[in-house]
Amino acid sequence: MDNPLIFIAVIVALLVLAVLLPRGVRGSAGAAGRRAERRLADTQLAPILDELATTVVLLAPEPTVREIVDGLVVQQPRRFAMLDGGRYGIRFVEPDDAVIRLVADAEGTSMQVEGFREHLGRPNTAEAWADLRTRAASAAEARGIDAHPGPPLPHRRGDDGSWVRSDGSE
């Protein structure tokens, strides 16, 4: 063990380990952190998607429901917007971060979310949608129009962070 070459080799090996080991530890710790963050985001995303999939059916013709919703949207121009094509927008950053559409059918008129965008890694318009739905149902009931929950409309995520209806209908 008197050979200095062995001591130098051991010291070099320790230095190489000291340089490379923290990089590997940081990488595996970072990957574990990203996995934990993704799991947390997924558990928070499910209730948001459930809220945005919820619809409300007002038992009235579309022009009557439009009159009710127009009145509600005009009251909060920073939160809601009237869009082209008779649609409504919910604003988080842009006026059309969530797009609401009225759909007439044999039962009445359904209010539903057609699509929405993510900002800051998740959809941020669920609370405003719940508020608009509740206020529209209350305003309709004040006019003697019945309102009830409609069937949920699922959405799927696009590559650009936008979500669109995934039930295949227009």
PDB file of C-alpha atoms in Angstrom:
ATOM      1  CA  MET A   1       0.000   0.000   0.000  1.00  0.00           C
ATOM      2  CA  ASP A   2       2.981   2.255  -0.259  1.00  0.00           C
ATOM      3  CA  ASN A   3       2.289   3.006  -3.899  1.00  0.00           C
ATOM      4  CA  PRO A   4       1.158   6.659  -4.250  1.00  0.00           C
ATOM      5  CA  LEU A   5      -0.602   5.833  -7.509  1.00  0.00           C
ATOM      6  CA  ILE A   6      -3.274   3.891  -5.596  1.00  0.00           C
ATOM      7  CA  PHE A   7      -3.904   6.872  -3.297  1.00  0.00           C
ATOM      8  CA  ILE A   8      -4.165   9.233  -6.279  1.00  0.00           C
ATOM      9  CA  ALA A   9      -6.611   6.854  -8.038  1.00  0.00           C
ATOM     10  CA  VAL A  10      -8.795   6.670  -4.909  1.00  0.00           C
ATOM     11  CA  ILE A  11      -8.797  10.464  -4.556  1.00  0.00           C
ATOM     12  CA  VAL A  12      -9.677  10.940  -8.255  1.00  0.00           C
ATOM     13  CA  ALA A  13     -12.477   8.359  -7.950  1.00  0.00           C
ATOM     14  CA  LEU A  14     -13.872  10.185  -4.909  1.00  0.00           C
ATOM     15  CA  LEU A  15     -13.735  13.515  -6.744  1.00  0.00           C
ATOM     16  CA  VAL A  16     -15.524  12.069  -9.774  1.00  0.00           C
ATOM     17  CA  LEU A  17     -18.203  10.578  -7.503  1.00  0.00           C
ATOM     18  CA  ALA A  18     -18.563  13.885  -5.661  1.00  0.00           C
ATOM     19  CA  VAL A  19     -19.169  15.652  -8.970  1.00  0.00           C
ATOM     20  CA  LEU A  20     -21.495  13.085 -10.565  1.00  0.00           C
ATOM     21  CA  LEU A  21     -23.480  11.841  -7.554  1.00  0.00           C
ATOM     22  CA  PRO A  22     -25.271  15.122  -6.726  1.00  0.00           C
ATOM     23  CA  ARG A  23     -26.333  15.451 -10.371  1.00  0.00           C
ATOM     24  CA  GLY A  24     -27.938  11.996 -10.258  1.00  0.00           C
ATOM     25  CA  VAL A  25     -29.556  12.710  -6.892  1.00  0.00           C
ATOM     26  CA  ARG A  26     -30.918  16.035  -8.166  1.00  0.00           C
ATOM     27  CA  GLY A  27     -32.280  14.361 -11.286  1.00  0.00           C
ATOM     28  CA  SER A  28     -34.087  11.581  -9.432  1.00  0.00           C
ATOM     29  CA  ALA A  29     -35.387  14.007  -6.777  1.00  0.00           C
ATOM     30  CA  GLY A  30     -36.600  16.367  -9.507  1.00  0.00           C
ATOM     31  CA  ALA A  31     -38.356  13.522 -11.318  1.00  0.00           C
ATOM     32  CA  ALA A  32     -40.027  12.424  -8.083  1.00  0.00           C
ATOM     33  CA  GLY A  33     -41.142  15.995  -7.447  1.00  0.00           C
ATOM     34  CA  ARG A  34     -42.591  16.282 -10.946  1.00  0.00           C
ATOM     35  CA  ARG A  35     -44.484  12.991 -10.510  1.00  0.00           C
ATOM     36  CA  ALA A  36     -45.916  14.158  -7.168  1.00  0.00           C
ATOM     37  CA  GLU A  37     -46.916  17.508  -8.687  1.00  0.00           C
ATOM     38  CA  ARG A  38     -48.662  15.728 -11.581  1.00  0.00           C
ATOM     39  CA  ARG A  39     -50.581  13.437  -9.186  1.00  0.00           C
ATOM     40  CA  LEU A  40     -51.718  16.456  -7.154  1.00  0.00           C
ATOM     41  CA  ALA A  41     -52.745  18.335 -10.295  1.00  0.00           C
ATOM     42  CA  ASP A  42     -54.720  15.302 -11.523  1.00  0.00           C
ATOM     43  CA  THR A  43     -56.625  15.030  -8.238  1.00  0.00           C
ATOM     44  CA  GLN A  44     -57.452  18.753  -8.414  1.00  0.00           C
ATOM     45  CA  LEU A  45     -58.403  18.536 -12.108  1.00  0.00           C
ATOM     46  CA  ALA A  46     -61.186  15.950 -11.727  1.00  0.00           C
ATOM     47  CA  PRO A  47     -63.589  18.208  -9.749  1.00  0.00           C
ATOM     48  CA  ILE A  48     -62.891  21.119 -12.112  1.00  0.00           C
ATOM     49  CA  LEU A  49     -63.718  18.983 -15.154  1.00  0.00           C
ATOM     50  CA  ASP A  50     -66.869  17.683 -13.445  1.00  0.00           C
ATOM     51  CA  GLU A  51     -67.995  21.264 -12.840  1.00  0.00           C
ATOM     52  CA  LEU A  52     -67.323  22.308 -16.440  1.00  0.00           C
ATOM     53  CA  ALA A  53     -69.150  19.210 -17.751  1.00  0.00           C
ATOM     54  CA  THR A  54     -72.312  20.118 -15.817  1.00  0.00           C
ATOM     55  CA  THR A  55     -75.194  21.535 -17.852  1.00  0.00           C
ATOM     56  CA  VAL A  56     -78.489  23.144 -16.895  1.00  0.00           C
ATOM     57  CA  VAL A  57     -81.747  22.807 -18.804  1.00  0.00           C
ATOM     58  CA  LEU A  58     -84.243  25.668 -18.639  1.00  0.00           C
ATOM     59  CA  LEU A  59     -87.740  24.626 -19.684  1.00  0.00           C
ATOM     60  CA  ALA A  60     -88.300  27.575 -22.000  1.00  0.00           C
ATOM     61  CA  PRO A  61     -87.699  28.421 -25.649  1.00  0.00           C
ATOM     62  CA  GLU A  62     -84.229  29.570 -26.645  1.00  0.00           C
ATOM     63  CA  PRO A  63     -85.128  33.274 -27.129  1.00  0.00           C
ATOM     64  CA  THR A  64     -86.476  33.478 -23.566  1.00  0.00           C
ATOM     65  CA  VAL A  65     -83.392  31.794 -22.118  1.00  0.00           C
ATOM     66  CA  ARG A  66     -81.149  34.045 -24.229  1.00  0.00           C
ATOM     67  CA  GLU A  67     -82.900  37.094 -22.774  1.00  0.00           C
ATOM     68  CA  ILE A  68     -82.230  35.811 -19.236  1.00  0.00           C
ATOM     69  CA  VAL A  69     -78.563  34.991 -19.909  1.00  0.00           C
ATOM     70  CA  ASP A  70     -77.958  38.268 -21.777  1.00  0.00           C
ATOM     71  CA  GLY A  71     -79.146  40.153 -18.694  1.00  0.00           C
ATOM     72  CA  LEU A  72     -76.765  38.197 -16.456  1.00  0.00           C
ATOM     73  CA  VAL A  73     -73.779  38.576 -18.779  1.00  0.00           C
ATOM     74  CA  VAL A  74     -74.266  42.345 -19.107  1.00  0.00           C
ATOM     75  CA  GLN A  75     -74.211  42.697 -15.301  1.00  0.00           C
ATOM     76  CA  GLN A  76     -70.607  41.416 -15.067  1.00  0.00           C
ATOM     77  CA  PRO A  77     -68.675  42.506 -18.173  1.00  0.00           C
ATOM     78  CA  ARG A  78     -65.287  41.771 -16.578  1.00  0.00           C
ATOM     79  CA  ARG A  79     -66.256  38.172 -15.951  1.00  0.00           C
ATOM     80  CA  PHE A  80     -68.522  37.337 -18.910  1.00  0.00           C
ATOM     81  CA  ALA A  81     -68.699  38.398 -22.557  1.00  0.00           C
ATOM     82  CA  MET A  82     -71.111  38.076 -25.446  1.00  0.00           C
ATOM     83  CA  LEU A  83     -69.365  36.386 -28.350  1.00  0.00           C
ATOM     84  CA  ASP A  84     -70.299  36.067 -32.006  1.00  0.00           C
ATOM     85  CA  GLY A  85     -72.684  33.333 -33.065  1.00  0.00           C
ATOM     86  CA  GLY A  86     -74.893  33.771 -29.992  1.00  0.00           C
ATOM     87  CA  ARG A  87     -72.284  32.268 -27.693  1.00  0.00           C
ATOM     88  CA  TYR A  88     -71.073  33.581 -24.339  1.00  0.00           C
ATOM     89  CA  GLY A  89     -67.566  33.726 -22.951  1.00  0.00           C
ATOM     90  CA  ILE A  90     -66.161  33.395 -19.468  1.00  0.00           C
ATOM     91  CA  ARG A  91     -63.054  35.480 -18.959  1.00  0.00           C
ATOM     92  CA  PHE A  92     -59.998  34.451 -16.968  1.00  0.00           C
ATOM     93  CA  VAL A  93     -57.455  36.126 -19.244  1.00  0.00           C
ATOM     94  CA  GLU A  94     -59.252  36.316 -22.578  1.00  0.00           C
ATOM     95  CA  PRO A  95     -63.004  36.855 -23.119  1.00  0.00           C
ATOM     96  CA  ASP A  96     -63.361  33.345 -24.561  1.00  0.00           C
ATOM     97  CA  ASP A  97     -61.404  31.265 -22.040  1.00  0.00           C
ATOM     98  CA  ALA A  98     -64.585  29.209 -21.699  1.00  0.00           C
ATOM     99  CA  VAL A  99     -67.284  29.261 -24.368  1.00  0.00           C
ATOM    100  CA  ILE A 100     -70.924  28.745 -23.391  1.00  0.00           C
ATOM    101  CA  ARG A 101     -73.638  27.862 -25.873  1.00  0.00           C
ATOM    102  CA  LEU A 102     -77.405  27.616 -25.634  1.00  0.00           C
ATOM    103  CA  VAL A 103     -78.844  24.537 -27.315  1.00  0.00           C
ATOM    104  CA  ALA A 104     -82.584  24.237 -27.956  1.00  0.00           C
ATOM    105  CA  ASP A 105     -84.176  20.805 -27.835  1.00  0.00           C
ATOM    106  CA  ALA A 106     -87.621  19.300 -27.314  1.00  0.00           C
ATOM    107  CA  GLU A 107     -87.396  19.654 -23.523  1.00  0.00           C
ATOM    108  CA  GLY A 108     -86.256  23.278 -23.408  1.00  0.00           C
ATOM    109  CA  THR A 109     -82.931  25.039 -23.746  1.00  0.00           C
ATOM    110  CA  SER A 110     -79.657  23.680 -22.406  1.00  0.00           C
ATOM    111  CA  MET A 111     -76.767  25.878 -21.248  1.00  0.00           C
ATOM    112  CA  GLN A 112     -73.458  24.066 -21.755  1.00  0.00           C
ATOM    113  CA  VAL A 113     -69.725  24.622 -21.951  1.00  0.00           C
ATOM    114  CA  GLU A 114     -68.482  23.995 -25.487  1.00  0.00           C
ATOM    115  CA  GLY A 115     -64.797  24.366 -24.728  1.00  0.00           C
ATOM    116  CA  PHE A 116     -62.276  26.046 -22.447  1.00  0.00           C
ATOM    117  CA  ARG A 117     -58.583  26.828 -22.062  1.00  0.00           C
ATOM    118  CA  GLU A 118     -56.030  26.159 -19.389  1.00  0.00           C
ATOM    119  CA  HIS A 119     -54.056  28.958 -17.814  1.00  0.00           C
ATOM    120  CA  LEU A 120     -51.404  28.338 -15.154  1.00  0.00           C
ATOM    121  CA  GLY A 121     -51.637  24.598 -15.826  1.00  0.00           C
ATOM    122  CA  ARG A 122     -55.357  24.081 -15.279  1.00  0.00           C
ATOM    123  CA  PRO A 123     -58.798  25.371 -16.284  1.00  0.00           C
ATOM    124  CA  ASN A 124     -59.744  28.428 -14.224  1.00  0.00           C
ATOM    125  CA  THR A 125     -63.320  29.124 -15.277  1.00  0.00           C
ATOM    126  CA  ALA A 126     -65.234  26.438 -13.346  1.00  0.00           C
ATOM    127  CA  GLU A 127     -66.248  28.766 -10.525  1.00  0.00           C
ATOM    128  CA  ALA A 128     -67.596  31.399 -12.927  1.00  0.00           C
ATOM    129  CA  TRP A 129     -69.492  28.705 -14.848  1.00  0.00           C
ATOM    130  CA  ALA A 130     -71.098  27.411 -11.637  1.00  0.00           C
ATOM    131  CA  ASP A 131     -72.078  30.981 -10.736  1.00  0.00           C
ATOM    132  CA  LEU A 132     -73.594  31.697 -14.171  1.00  0.00           C
ATOM    133  CA  ARG A 133     -75.506  28.402 -14.145  1.00  0.00           C
ATOM    134  CA  THR A 134     -76.903  29.047 -10.671  1.00  0.00           C
ATOM    135  CA  ARG A 135     -77.844  32.633 -11.441  1.00  0.00           C
ATOM    136  CA  ALA A 136     -79.518  31.648 -14.725  1.00  0.00           C
ATOM    137  CA  ALA A 137     -81.556  28.938 -12.985  1.00  0.00           C
ATOM    138  CA  SER A 138     -82.567  31.369 -10.222  1.00  0.00           C
ATOM    139  CA  ALA A 139     -83.540  34.083 -12.709  1.00  0.00           C
ATOM    140  CA  ALA A 140     -85.548  31.564 -14.724  1.00  0.00           C
ATOM    141  CA  GLU A 141     -87.349  30.275 -11.644  1.00  0.00           C
ATOM    142  CA  ALA A 142     -88.156  33.869 -10.648  1.00  0.00           C
ATOM    143  CA  ARG A 143     -89.957  34.104 -14.015  1.00  0.00           C
ATOM    144  CA  GLY A 144     -91.806  30.845 -13.392  1.00  0.00           C
ATOM    145  CA  ILE A 145     -89.540  28.772 -15.659  1.00  0.00           C
ATOM    146  CA  ASP A 146     -88.417  25.401 -14.322  1.00  0.00           C
ATOM    147  CA  ALA A 147     -84.724  24.539 -14.432  1.00  0.00           C
ATOM    148  CA  HIS A 148     -82.941  21.267 -13.738  1.00  0.00           C
ATOM    149  CA  PRO A 149     -79.488  19.769 -14.274  1.00  0.00           C
ATOM    150  CA  GLY A 150     -78.898  18.313 -17.703  1.00  0.00           C
ATOM    151  CA  PRO A 151     -76.637  15.459 -18.748  1.00  0.00           C
ATOM    152  CA  PRO A 152     -72.913  16.077 -18.265  1.00  0.00           C
ATOM    153  CA  LEU A 153     -70.858  16.833 -21.371  1.00  0.00           C
ATOM    154  CA  PRO A 154     -67.332  15.351 -21.273  1.00  0.00           C
ATOM    155  CA  HIS A 155     -64.359  17.257 -22.681  1.00  0.00           C
ATOM    156  CA  ARG A 156     -60.976  16.153 -23.964  1.00  0.00           C
ATOM    157  CA  ARG A 157     -57.682  17.998 -23.813  1.00  0.00           C
ATOM    158  CA  GLY A 158     -56.008  19.155 -26.993  1.00  0.00           C
ATOM    159  CA  ASP A 159     -52.264  19.475 -27.484  1.00  0.00           C
ATOM    160  CA  ASP A 160     -52.374  23.245 -26.976  1.00  0.00           C
ATOM    161  CA  GLY A 161     -54.004  23.229 -23.508  1.00  0.00           C
ATOM    162  CA  SER A 162     -57.504  23.780 -24.856  1.00  0.00           C
ATOM    163  CA  TRP A 163     -60.400  21.460 -24.092  1.00  0.00           C
ATOM    164  CA  VAL A 164     -63.276  20.626 -26.452  1.00  0.00           C
ATOM    165  CA  ARG A 165     -66.400  18.528 -26.119  1.00  0.00           C
ATOM    166  CA  SER A 166     -65.631  14.856 -26.604  1.00  0.00           C
ATOM    167  CA  ASP A 167     -69.156  13.536 -27.161  1.00  0.00           C
ATOM    168  CA  GLY A 168     -68.764  13.923 -30.928  1.00  0.00           C
ATOM    169  CA  SER A 169     -71.633  16.369 -31.456  1.00  0.00           C
ATOM    170  CA  GLU A 170     -71.435  19.928 -32.634  1.00  0.00           C
TER     171      GLU A 170
END
